[in-house]
Coordinates of C-alpha atoms in Angstrom, one line a residue:
M1 CA 81.6 217.1 -26.4
S2 CA 79.0 216.2 -28.7
K3 CA 75.1 216.3 -27.7
G4 CA 75.1 212.5 -27.4
Q5 CA 77.9 212.2 -25.1
G6 CA 76.4 215.1 -22.8
T7 CA 73.1 213.2 -22.6
T8 CA 75.2 209.9 -21.8
L9 CA 77.1 211.8 -19.2
Q10 CA 73.8 213.3 -17.6
S11 CA 72.4 209.9 -17.7
V12 CA 75.3 208.3 -15.7
L13 CA 75.1 211.2 -13.3
W14 CA 71.4 210.5 -12.6
I15 CA 72.0 206.8 -12.2
I16 CA 75.0 207.5 -9.6
V17 CA 72.7 209.8 -7.7
I18 CA 69.8 207.4 -7.8
I19 CA 72.1 204.6 -6.6
A20 CA 73.5 206.7 -3.9
F21 CA 70.1 207.8 -2.8
V22 CA 69.0 203.9 -2.6
F23 CA 72.0 203.2 -0.5
L24 CA 71.4 206.0 2.0
M25 CA 67.8 205.1 2.2
I26 CA 69.0 201.5 2.9
A27 CA 71.2 202.6 5.4
F28 CA 68.4 204.8 7.2
F29 CA 66.1 201.8 7.4
I30 CA 68.7 199.6 9.0
T31 CA 69.6 202.3 11.5
V32 CA 65.9 202.7 12.4
G33 CA 65.5 199.0 12.5
N34 CA 68.4 198.8 14.9
K35 CA 67.0 201.4 17.0
D36 CA 63.6 199.6 17.3
K37 CA 65.5 196.4 18.2
E38 CA 67.5 198.2 20.8
I39 CA 64.1 199.7 22.1
Q40 CA 62.5 196.4 22.4
Q41 CA 65.7 195.0 24.1
E42 CA 65.5 198.0 26.6
K43 CA 61.8 197.2 27.2
A44 CA 62.4 193.4 27.6
L45 CA 65.2 194.5 30.3
A46 CA 63.1 196.8 32.3
L47 CA 60.3 194.1 32.3
N48 CA 62.8 191.4 33.4
I49 CA 64.0 193.8 36.2
Y50 CA 60.3 194.3 37.2
H51 CA 59.6 190.5 37.3
N52 CA 62.7 189.8 39.5
A53 CA 61.8 192.8 41.8
Y54 CA 58.4 191.2 42.4
A55 CA 59.9 187.9 42.9
A56 CA 62.2 189.0 45.4
I57 CA 59.6 190.6 47.7
T58 CA 59.1 188.7 51.2
T59 CA 59.1 191.2 53.9
P60 CA 56.9 194.1 54.6
R61 CA 59.8 196.5 53.9
S62 CA 60.5 194.9 50.5
I63 CA 56.8 194.8 49.5
N64 CA 56.3 198.7 50.4
S65 CA 59.5 199.4 48.5
F66 CA 58.4 197.6 45.3
I67 CA 54.9 199.2 45.6
E68 CA 56.7 202.7 45.8
K69 CA 59.1 202.0 43.1
Y70 CA 56.6 200.8 40.5
R71 CA 53.6 202.9 41.8
D72 CA 53.7 204.9 38.5
N73 CA 54.9 202.3 36.1
D74 CA 53.1 199.0 36.9
P75 CA 52.9 197.5 33.4
E76 CA 51.4 194.0 34.7
G77 CA 49.5 195.2 37.8
L78 CA 52.0 193.3 40.3
I79 CA 51.2 196.1 42.7
T80 CA 47.9 194.6 43.6
L81 CA 49.3 191.3 44.0
A82 CA 52.0 192.8 46.0
R83 CA 49.6 194.6 48.3
S84 CA 47.7 191.2 48.6
R85 CA 51.0 189.5 50.1
L86 CA 51.5 192.1 52.8
P87 CA 49.3 190.9 55.5
Q88 CA 51.1 187.6 55.7
A89 CA 54.4 189.1 55.4
E90 CA 53.6 191.3 58.3
L91 CA 52.4 188.2 60.2
T92 CA 55.6 186.1 59.2
E93 CA 57.7 189.0 60.5
Y94 CA 55.9 189.4 63.7
R95 CA 56.2 185.7 64.6
N96 CA 59.8 185.5 63.5
A97 CA 60.4 188.5 65.5
F98 CA 58.8 186.8 68.6
D99 CA 60.7 183.6 68.2
A100 CA 64.1 185.5 67.9
V101 CA 63.4 187.4 71.2
S102 CA 62.2 184.7 73.0
K103 CA 65.2 182.6 72.2
Q104 CA 67.5 185.3 73.4
Q105 CA 65.8 185.7 76.9
S106 CA 66.8 189.2 77.2
I107 CA 64.7 191.6 79.1
V108 CA 65.7 194.4 76.8
S109 CA 64.8 192.5 73.6
L110 CA 61.6 191.5 74.9
N111 CA 60.7 194.9 75.9
N112 CA 61.6 196.3 72.4
F113 CA 59.4 193.7 70.9
I114 CA 56.3 194.3 73.2
A115 CA 57.1 198.3 72.1
Q116 CA 57.1 197.6 68.5
Y117 CA 54.1 195.3 68.4
S118 CA 51.9 196.6 71.0
K119 CA 49.4 198.1 68.2
Y120 CA 49.8 195.1 66.0
D121 CA 49.5 192.1 68.0
P122 CA 47.3 189.5 66.1
E123 CA 48.5 186.8 68.1
Q124 CA 48.7 188.1 71.6
L125 CA 52.5 187.5 71.6
T126 CA 53.3 190.5 73.5
L127 CA 51.5 188.9 76.6
K128 CA 53.6 185.9 76.1
A129 CA 56.7 188.2 75.9
R130 CA 55.4 189.9 79.3
E131 CA 55.2 186.3 80.8
L132 CA 58.8 185.5 79.6
I133 CA 60.1 188.7 81.2
Q134 CA 58.2 187.8 84.3
G135 CA 60.1 184.1 84.3
I136 CA 63.4 185.8 83.7
E137 CA 63.0 188.2 86.4
L138 CA 61.9 185.4 88.8
K139 CA 64.9 183.1 87.7
E140 CA 67.2 186.2 88.5
S141 CA 65.4 186.8 91.7
D142 CA 65.8 183.0 92.8
R143 CA 69.6 183.2 91.7
A144 CA 70.2 186.4 93.8
K145 CA 68.6 184.7 96.9
A146 CA 70.3 181.5 96.6
L147 CA 73.7 183.5 96.1
E148 CA 72.7 185.3 99.1
N149 CA 71.9 182.1 101.1
F150 CA 75.3 180.7 99.9
R151 CA 77.3 183.7 101.2
K152 CA 75.4 183.4 104.6
N153 CA 76.3 179.8 104.9
L154 CA 80.0 180.3 104.4

């Protein structure tokens, strides 16, 4: 092999090495770019889940659960907004609970309501529950007397 052929062969080898290096660099940058896209997609998904979780809070339990879950990672400060919704949610739950037990007309349910809301009774609904209990007991007493009178008259 002559000196000119060796130099040409070396040049060709160097060109091949350079081309291979360029391809490797392109592959590396594509991989890094894809990783960045994946990271951005994961962040967007986490943010979407966070927004959906906030949108779903309506009860005191769900609000407190949201606050606990995002306590250490609250990217948009929604915990403050969630806390501000808590008093209204508690009041709504309190009113709904009273409506439910007053429709049931069950002494046990009314007593459970009184026990649960004796410390938090902003609208004095426990007093109304006691009145309902008295009304139920009076009706039951009247029924018992009427039944007793009916039996006596037989």
